[in-house]
Amino acid sequence: MSGMDFLQHLANGISLGSLYALIAIGYTMVYGILRLINFAHGDIFMLGGYLTFYGIMFTSIPWWLVFILASVLTGLIGLLLEKIAYKPLRDAPRITVLISAIGASFFLQNFGIVVFGGRPKAFPIPDVLNKVVNLGGVSINIITFIIPTITIILLIALTYFINKTKTGMAMRALSRDYETARLMGIDVNKIISITFFIGSFLAAVGGVMWGTKYPQLLPLMGAMPGIKCFIAAVIGGIGNIGGAVLGGFILGLGEILLVAFFSNLTGYRDAFAFVLLIIILLVKPTGLLGEKTTEKV
Amino acid sequence: MKANMKTAKSKKLIDNRTFISFVILIIALIVINFTDNDYIKRITSLCGIYVILGLSMQLINGFTGLFSLGHAGFMAIGAYTVAILTIAPEDKVMNFFMKPILPFLANVEWWFFPSLIMAGIIAGVFGFLIGAPVLRLTDDYLAIATLGFAEIIRVVFTNTQSLTNGALGLKAIPNNTNVLWSWAMAFITIGFMVFLMKGSYGKAFKAIREDEIAARSMGINLFRHKVMSFTFSAFLAGVAGGLMASLLGTIDPNMFRITLTFNILLIMVLGGLGNIKGTVISAIIVTAAMEVLRFLDESINLGFIQLEGIPGMRMVIFSMILMAVVIFRKDRLLKGN
């Protein structure tokens, strides 16, 4: 493999990694507060892609506005999902909530099949984004650079929000100690709603950008990235936003480079994340950046 | 002490109502076995398979309290074992036209029963090998790791062309599964579960479910019991997978997606966690309902109006039922029996 090829794969890996990172943040935020694997998160990501598709095909709104509107709308759907599927179960045993999450994911996927149809749809990429640039012999699609850029901008905004605002502080307090935070007068339901909105919004941004990079929409497209991004969150240390980003990049880069270097392992691409997960869980059960917890009686 | 013994005596293995429904079930099965309706027979066999699967998941999730989502993987192992062992050598040549099957498997043709047991054993061995490292993890991590394992199995089976015929799947598996086979296995499983849960192992499993730390301080070897429960559960899932392969006649790796595990999960949840009788009933109802709801996917002719069927509607309704049950029955969900 020449150096040029390597650079191309590296660019692809980074852009896939940043997509994974965006989705993984939603998992890690929700898990940090509710201790819940939001299995439906991957399907929220799928909805983001489809809403953009319908916005561009059937309205005359400019594409960049559709991108933003679709992401916000998906964020609101995520919020609604929490109200319906998780809020009634706030005090129920965790396995119950997990089953509800699985049910929600199942519902969204099949709802997608019924409403959007089971056949793949071609994502309408705006011409501005569909350009190939030539960088010293390497031709790379411009979207490969745009994706990491947007991801970094969103990450900076999120870090500011979590560390500097009052709501962000409440979020951190809730994930540190749910009960005490509640006693301190934090409006738990409001914070959880905001968390779901932000997580789903980021997943939807991921979905829109996924569509521009891999322009094919399927109702089940969220299942695999959804699970992989949860794995990314676990690898980085669940509950930790920096960890989710790190995990996302490790997974994205790892996947692309695995296929690039060992082309006979191409078929095993989807297994890579799971193997990595099991290894990391066995070596460091709390993830790379996770804090060590002690068992209390 | 005396009062204790009295209650112990009055607690028979099965009460009268259970006994009566048991007899009705057997009579119904015998009647169905002698009818000519192949469709009904097929659904009944499928019910038996889902009873085994529901109980298998109940053992690990409901009784031992370990949230495992690896059932599709164990079923895949069982299904492929039965398929490879029972397909006739000349059919194997036909199946493996891309790449010939591994030489030592090319000429095997086992009877159904030993291959079914073999399916269970291989799935159990995998359960043991996976369980030993993975069971150190707790709830959510365990769920995602077992889910991951099932996905790995599927990906590996898609790629091992000379062992599983890859994505093309296997065809011409002899149709050995009938009402008799699947329900005989189901009854053995029910008996095994009742026996297991009455004994000291069952009590240890339940203790682990209620409180791991307390169980450990009572002298229960957590790790050993967890691995045991996981291995048994994998064994049963393997047998059920084998029965299913032989019922369907064709299998491919994509059958064993996470969706399959979720179906079993639904059966377990509806039956009540840790409830054997409930699981048997819900397995029958859910399997039958899946068939009845099939009309939603097909077009309906009401005479005066033709309703177009919507593919996928069945599963939408299905997942809504699952969520409704979980949300409205949340308090009773964990209390079996």
Short mmCIF file of N, CA and C in Angstrom, two decimals, chain A residues 31 35-37 39 81 84-86 88-90 92-100 102-115 224 227 230-231 234 237-238 266-271 274-275 277-278 281-283 285-286 295-297, chain B residues 61 67 69 130 133-134 136-137 139-149 151-152 154-160 212-213 216 257-259 262-263 265 268-269 273 310-320 322-323 326-328 330-331 333-334:
data_model
loop_
_atom_site.label_atom_id
_atom_site.label_comp_id
_atom_site.label_asym_id
_atom_site.label_seq_id
_atom_site.Cartn_x
_atom_site.Cartn_y
_atom_site.Cartn_z
N TYR A 31 -26.71 7.13 29.47
CA TYR A 31 -26.29 6.12 30.43
C TYR A 31 -25.77 6.76 31.70
N ARG A 35 -28.48 5.34 33.74
CA ARG A 35 -27.95 3.96 33.74
C ARG A 35 -28.77 3.07 32.82
N LEU A 36 -29.05 3.58 31.64
CA LEU A 36 -29.91 2.86 30.70
C LEU A 36 -29.21 2.81 29.34
N ILE A 37 -29.17 1.61 28.73
CA ILE A 37 -28.72 1.51 27.35
C ILE A 37 -29.91 1.86 26.48
N PHE A 39 -31.42 1.54 23.62
CA PHE A 39 -31.30 0.75 22.40
C PHE A 39 -31.92 1.45 21.19
N LEU A 81 -39.82 10.13 22.82
CA LEU A 81 -39.56 8.72 23.09
C LEU A 81 -39.31 8.51 24.58
N ILE A 84 -42.54 8.67 26.54
CA ILE A 84 -43.46 7.54 26.39
C ILE A 84 -42.87 6.26 26.95
N ALA A 85 -41.63 5.98 26.57
CA ALA A 85 -41.11 4.64 26.85
C ALA A 85 -40.34 4.54 28.15
N TYR A 86 -39.72 5.63 28.61
CA TYR A 86 -38.84 5.50 29.77
C TYR A 86 -39.36 6.19 31.02
N PRO A 88 -42.43 6.50 32.37
CA PRO A 88 -43.30 5.73 33.28
C PRO A 88 -42.53 4.69 34.07
N LEU A 89 -41.32 4.38 33.65
CA LEU A 89 -40.57 3.30 34.28
C LEU A 89 -39.41 3.83 35.13
N ARG A 90 -39.51 5.09 35.52
CA ARG A 90 -38.39 5.72 36.22
C ARG A 90 -37.97 4.94 37.46
N ALA A 92 -38.81 1.69 38.08
CA ALA A 92 -38.91 0.24 37.87
C ALA A 92 -37.51 -0.37 37.85
N PRO A 93 -37.41 -1.69 38.01
CA PRO A 93 -36.10 -2.35 37.93
C PRO A 93 -35.46 -2.10 36.57
N ARG A 94 -34.15 -2.13 36.55
CA ARG A 94 -33.46 -1.73 35.32
C ARG A 94 -33.72 -2.66 34.16
N ILE A 95 -33.91 -3.93 34.45
CA ILE A 95 -34.14 -4.86 33.33
C ILE A 95 -35.44 -4.50 32.60
N THR A 96 -36.42 -4.00 33.35
CA THR A 96 -37.69 -3.61 32.75
C THR A 96 -37.49 -2.45 31.77
N VAL A 97 -36.71 -1.46 32.19
CA VAL A 97 -36.47 -0.31 31.33
C VAL A 97 -35.71 -0.74 30.08
N LEU A 98 -34.78 -1.65 30.29
CA LEU A 98 -33.98 -2.13 29.16
C LEU A 98 -34.89 -2.83 28.14
N ILE A 99 -35.83 -3.62 28.63
CA ILE A 99 -36.75 -4.31 27.73
C ILE A 99 -37.62 -3.29 27.00
N SER A 100 -38.04 -2.26 27.72
CA SER A 100 -38.81 -1.20 27.08
C SER A 100 -37.99 -0.53 25.98
N ILE A 102 -35.62 -1.90 24.24
CA ILE A 102 -35.55 -2.83 23.10
C ILE A 102 -36.85 -2.77 22.32
N GLY A 103 -37.98 -2.73 23.06
CA GLY A 103 -39.28 -2.62 22.40
C GLY A 103 -39.37 -1.36 21.56
N ALA A 104 -38.87 -0.26 22.10
CA ALA A 104 -38.92 1.01 21.37
C ALA A 104 -38.11 0.93 20.10
N SER A 105 -36.93 0.31 20.19
CA SER A 105 -36.07 0.19 19.02
C SER A 105 -36.75 -0.66 17.95
N PHE A 106 -37.32 -1.76 18.40
CA PHE A 106 -38.05 -2.67 17.54
C PHE A 106 -39.20 -1.94 16.84
N PHE A 107 -39.90 -1.12 17.63
CA PHE A 107 -41.04 -0.37 17.10
C PHE A 107 -40.57 0.60 16.03
N LEU A 108 -39.54 1.37 16.33
CA LEU A 108 -39.09 2.39 15.37
C LEU A 108 -38.63 1.74 14.07
N GLN A 109 -37.92 0.60 14.19
CA GLN A 109 -37.45 -0.06 12.97
C GLN A 109 -38.62 -0.51 12.09
N ASN A 110 -39.61 -1.14 12.73
CA ASN A 110 -40.72 -1.65 11.93
C ASN A 110 -41.63 -0.55 11.45
N PHE A 111 -41.74 0.50 12.28
CA PHE A 111 -42.47 1.68 11.87
C PHE A 111 -41.80 2.26 10.61
N GLY A 112 -40.48 2.26 10.62
CA GLY A 112 -39.73 2.72 9.46
C GLY A 112 -40.05 1.88 8.23
N ILE A 113 -40.12 0.57 8.41
CA ILE A 113 -40.42 -0.31 7.27
C ILE A 113 -41.81 0.01 6.73
N VAL A 114 -42.78 0.22 7.65
CA VAL A 114 -44.14 0.46 7.21
C VAL A 114 -44.26 1.82 6.53
N VAL A 115 -43.70 2.87 7.16
CA VAL A 115 -43.92 4.22 6.65
C VAL A 115 -42.97 4.57 5.50
N MET A 224 -27.00 -1.51 13.23
CA MET A 224 -25.59 -1.83 13.37
C MET A 224 -24.78 -0.65 13.92
N ILE A 227 -25.49 -0.20 17.68
CA ILE A 227 -24.80 -1.09 18.61
C ILE A 227 -23.30 -0.78 18.65
N PHE A 230 -22.69 2.19 20.78
CA PHE A 230 -22.76 1.88 22.21
C PHE A 230 -21.44 1.25 22.63
N ILE A 231 -20.94 0.36 21.77
CA ILE A 231 -19.65 -0.27 22.06
C ILE A 231 -18.57 0.79 22.17
N VAL A 234 -18.78 2.28 25.48
CA VAL A 234 -18.29 1.38 26.54
C VAL A 234 -16.77 1.31 26.51
N GLY A 237 -15.29 4.22 28.10
CA GLY A 237 -15.68 4.41 29.50
C GLY A 237 -17.04 5.07 29.53
N ILE A 238 -18.07 4.30 29.81
CA ILE A 238 -19.42 4.85 29.63
C ILE A 238 -19.71 5.91 30.69
N THR A 266 -12.14 -8.61 5.17
CA THR A 266 -13.21 -7.65 4.90
C THR A 266 -14.56 -8.13 5.45
N GLY A 267 -14.83 -9.42 5.29
CA GLY A 267 -16.11 -9.96 5.73
C GLY A 267 -16.30 -9.88 7.24
N TYR A 268 -15.19 -9.77 7.95
CA TYR A 268 -15.29 -9.75 9.41
C TYR A 268 -15.38 -8.34 9.97
N ARG A 269 -15.57 -7.36 9.08
CA ARG A 269 -15.57 -5.96 9.50
C ARG A 269 -16.53 -5.70 10.67
N ASP A 270 -17.74 -6.25 10.57
CA ASP A 270 -18.73 -5.98 11.61
C ASP A 270 -18.38 -6.66 12.93
N ALA A 271 -17.54 -7.70 12.86
CA ALA A 271 -17.20 -8.40 14.09
C ALA A 271 -16.10 -7.68 14.86
N PHE A 274 -17.07 -5.92 18.07
CA PHE A 274 -17.45 -6.80 19.17
C PHE A 274 -16.24 -7.48 19.80
N VAL A 275 -15.30 -7.87 18.95
CA VAL A 275 -14.10 -8.50 19.48
C VAL A 275 -13.34 -7.51 20.35
N LEU A 277 -14.56 -4.97 21.87
CA LEU A 277 -15.35 -4.74 23.09
C LEU A 277 -15.05 -5.79 24.14
N ILE A 278 -15.10 -7.06 23.71
CA ILE A 278 -14.92 -8.13 24.68
C ILE A 278 -13.51 -8.08 25.26
N LEU A 281 -13.36 -5.08 27.70
CA LEU A 281 -14.13 -5.31 28.93
C LEU A 281 -13.40 -6.27 29.86
N LEU A 282 -12.70 -7.23 29.26
CA LEU A 282 -12.01 -8.19 30.11
C LEU A 282 -10.75 -7.60 30.72
N VAL A 283 -10.09 -6.71 29.97
CA VAL A 283 -8.85 -6.13 30.48
C VAL A 283 -9.16 -4.97 31.43
N PRO A 285 -12.61 -3.37 32.70
CA PRO A 285 -14.08 -3.42 32.62
C PRO A 285 -14.75 -2.05 32.61
N THR A 286 -14.11 -1.02 33.10
CA THR A 286 -14.77 0.29 33.11
C THR A 286 -14.45 1.12 31.88
N GLU A 295 -17.50 -1.74 44.80
CA GLU A 295 -18.77 -2.40 45.10
C GLU A 295 -19.15 -2.09 46.54
N LYS A 296 -20.34 -1.54 46.71
CA LYS A 296 -20.78 -1.21 48.07
C LYS A 296 -21.93 -2.12 48.46
N VAL A 297 -21.98 -2.50 49.72
CA VAL A 297 -23.07 -3.36 50.16
C VAL A 297 -24.24 -2.51 50.62
N ASN B 61 -31.93 -15.48 32.48
CA ASN B 61 -32.38 -14.12 32.82
C ASN B 61 -33.35 -14.10 33.99
N PHE B 67 -28.49 -10.74 32.67
CA PHE B 67 -29.15 -10.29 31.45
C PHE B 67 -28.31 -10.68 30.25
N LEU B 69 -28.15 -11.70 26.18
CA LEU B 69 -28.88 -11.56 24.91
C LEU B 69 -28.20 -12.35 23.81
N ILE B 130 -17.55 -19.01 26.33
CA ILE B 130 -17.88 -17.59 26.33
C ILE B 130 -18.15 -17.15 27.77
N PRO B 133 -15.14 -16.16 30.57
CA PRO B 133 -14.63 -14.78 30.71
C PRO B 133 -15.74 -13.73 30.88
N VAL B 134 -16.84 -13.87 30.12
CA VAL B 134 -17.82 -12.78 30.02
C VAL B 134 -18.65 -12.62 31.30
N ARG B 136 -17.88 -12.40 34.19
CA ARG B 136 -17.34 -11.53 35.22
C ARG B 136 -17.98 -10.14 35.14
N LEU B 137 -18.59 -9.86 33.99
CA LEU B 137 -19.21 -8.55 33.81
C LEU B 137 -20.58 -8.52 34.49
N ASP B 139 -24.63 -6.71 34.77
CA ASP B 139 -25.83 -6.55 33.93
C ASP B 139 -25.68 -5.96 32.52
N ASP B 140 -25.60 -4.64 32.41
CA ASP B 140 -25.62 -4.05 31.08
C ASP B 140 -24.44 -4.47 30.24
N TYR B 141 -23.28 -4.53 30.87
CA TYR B 141 -22.09 -4.93 30.14
C TYR B 141 -22.23 -6.36 29.65
N LEU B 142 -22.81 -7.19 30.49
CA LEU B 142 -23.03 -8.58 30.12
C LEU B 142 -23.98 -8.66 28.93
N ALA B 143 -25.05 -7.87 29.00
CA ALA B 143 -26.03 -7.87 27.91
C ALA B 143 -25.35 -7.52 26.60
N ILE B 144 -24.55 -6.48 26.60
CA ILE B 144 -23.96 -6.02 25.35
C ILE B 144 -22.86 -6.99 24.89
N ALA B 145 -22.16 -7.60 25.85
CA ALA B 145 -21.12 -8.55 25.46
C ALA B 145 -21.73 -9.81 24.85
N THR B 146 -22.82 -10.31 25.43
CA THR B 146 -23.44 -11.51 24.88
C THR B 146 -24.08 -11.21 23.53
N LEU B 147 -24.67 -10.01 23.44
CA LEU B 147 -25.22 -9.56 22.15
C LEU B 147 -24.11 -9.55 21.11
N GLY B 148 -22.96 -9.02 21.52
CA GLY B 148 -21.81 -8.97 20.64
C GLY B 148 -21.37 -10.35 20.22
N PHE B 149 -21.38 -11.28 21.16
CA PHE B 149 -20.99 -12.64 20.85
C PHE B 149 -21.91 -13.22 19.77
N GLU B 151 -23.56 -11.67 17.55
CA GLU B 151 -23.26 -11.05 16.26
C GLU B 151 -21.98 -11.62 15.66
N ILE B 152 -20.99 -11.88 16.52
CA ILE B 152 -19.73 -12.45 16.02
C ILE B 152 -20.00 -13.81 15.38
N ARG B 154 -22.68 -14.82 14.01
CA ARG B 154 -23.36 -14.63 12.73
C ARG B 154 -22.36 -14.22 11.65
N VAL B 155 -21.48 -13.28 12.00
CA VAL B 155 -20.49 -12.81 11.02
C VAL B 155 -19.55 -13.95 10.64
N VAL B 156 -19.13 -14.74 11.64
CA VAL B 156 -18.21 -15.84 11.36
C VAL B 156 -18.89 -16.86 10.44
N PHE B 157 -20.15 -17.18 10.73
CA PHE B 157 -20.87 -18.15 9.90
C PHE B 157 -21.07 -17.63 8.49
N THR B 158 -21.17 -16.31 8.34
CA THR B 158 -21.32 -15.75 7.00
C THR B 158 -20.03 -15.91 6.21
N ASN B 159 -18.91 -16.00 6.90
CA ASN B 159 -17.63 -16.00 6.21
C ASN B 159 -16.96 -17.37 6.08
N THR B 160 -17.39 -18.35 6.86
CA THR B 160 -16.74 -19.65 6.77
C THR B 160 -17.43 -20.47 5.68
N GLU B 212 -26.44 -10.63 44.87
CA GLU B 212 -25.19 -11.34 44.63
C GLU B 212 -24.30 -11.36 45.87
N ILE B 213 -24.24 -10.20 46.51
CA ILE B 213 -23.30 -10.12 47.64
C ILE B 213 -23.78 -11.00 48.78
N ARG B 216 -23.12 -14.54 47.94
CA ARG B 216 -21.72 -14.89 48.08
C ARG B 216 -21.36 -15.11 49.55
N ARG B 257 -30.50 -13.11 13.60
CA ARG B 257 -30.22 -11.73 13.98
C ARG B 257 -30.75 -11.48 15.39
N ILE B 258 -30.47 -10.27 15.87
CA ILE B 258 -30.87 -9.91 17.22
C ILE B 258 -32.39 -9.99 17.39
N THR B 259 -33.11 -9.77 16.30
CA THR B 259 -34.57 -9.82 16.34
C THR B 259 -35.07 -11.13 16.94
N PHE B 262 -34.88 -11.04 20.56
CA PHE B 262 -35.93 -10.17 21.11
C PHE B 262 -37.28 -10.89 21.18
N ASN B 263 -37.55 -11.73 20.19
CA ASN B 263 -38.79 -12.52 20.24
C ASN B 263 -38.83 -13.38 21.49
N LEU B 265 -37.14 -12.90 24.19
CA LEU B 265 -37.23 -11.98 25.32
C LEU B 265 -38.69 -11.61 25.58
N MET B 268 -40.44 -14.34 27.30
CA MET B 268 -40.07 -14.42 28.70
C MET B 268 -40.74 -13.32 29.51
N VAL B 269 -40.77 -12.11 28.97
CA VAL B 269 -41.35 -10.99 29.71
C VAL B 269 -42.85 -11.19 29.91
N LEU B 273 -41.05 -12.99 34.68
CA LEU B 273 -39.69 -13.45 34.94
C LEU B 273 -39.69 -14.51 36.02
N ILE B 310 -49.90 -4.19 4.66
CA ILE B 310 -48.68 -3.39 4.76
C ILE B 310 -47.59 -4.27 5.35
N PRO B 311 -46.56 -4.58 4.59
CA PRO B 311 -45.50 -5.42 5.16
C PRO B 311 -44.84 -4.73 6.34
N GLY B 312 -44.65 -5.45 7.42
CA GLY B 312 -44.00 -4.87 8.58
C GLY B 312 -44.98 -4.45 9.66
N MET B 313 -46.27 -4.31 9.28
CA MET B 313 -47.29 -3.88 10.24
C MET B 313 -47.36 -4.83 11.43
N ARG B 314 -47.20 -6.13 11.12
CA ARG B 314 -47.26 -7.14 12.15
C ARG B 314 -46.27 -6.85 13.27
N MET B 315 -45.06 -6.53 12.87
CA MET B 315 -44.04 -6.30 13.88
C MET B 315 -44.25 -5.00 14.63
N VAL B 316 -44.87 -4.02 13.96
CA VAL B 316 -45.18 -2.76 14.64
C VAL B 316 -46.14 -3.03 15.79
N ILE B 317 -47.21 -3.77 15.47
CA ILE B 317 -48.21 -4.10 16.48
C ILE B 317 -47.54 -4.89 17.60
N PHE B 318 -46.68 -5.80 17.17
CA PHE B 318 -46.01 -6.67 18.11
C PHE B 318 -45.15 -5.90 19.11
N SER B 319 -44.37 -4.96 18.59
CA SER B 319 -43.50 -4.20 19.49
C SER B 319 -44.32 -3.28 20.37
N MET B 320 -45.47 -2.81 19.86
CA MET B 320 -46.32 -1.97 20.70
C MET B 320 -46.87 -2.78 21.86
N LEU B 322 -45.43 -5.35 23.23
CA LEU B 322 -44.30 -5.55 24.15
C LEU B 322 -44.13 -4.34 25.07
N MET B 323 -44.13 -3.15 24.47
CA MET B 323 -43.91 -1.95 25.28
C MET B 323 -45.08 -1.71 26.23
N VAL B 326 -44.77 -3.97 29.17
CA VAL B 326 -43.70 -3.56 30.08
C VAL B 326 -44.12 -2.34 30.88
N ILE B 327 -44.74 -1.37 30.21
CA ILE B 327 -45.06 -0.11 30.89
C ILE B 327 -46.21 -0.30 31.88
N PHE B 328 -47.23 -1.05 31.50
CA PHE B 328 -48.40 -1.14 32.37
C PHE B 328 -48.32 -2.26 33.40
N LYS B 330 -45.37 -3.05 34.96
CA LYS B 330 -43.99 -2.98 35.45
C LYS B 330 -43.82 -3.57 36.85
N ASP B 331 -44.85 -3.44 37.70
CA ASP B 331 -44.68 -3.91 39.07
C ASP B 331 -44.74 -5.42 39.16
N LEU B 333 -44.01 -7.44 36.78
CA LEU B 333 -43.13 -8.07 35.81
C LEU B 333 -42.09 -8.98 36.47
N LEU B 334 -41.56 -8.52 37.57
CA LEU B 334 -40.47 -9.27 38.17
C LEU B 334 -40.94 -10.34 39.14
#
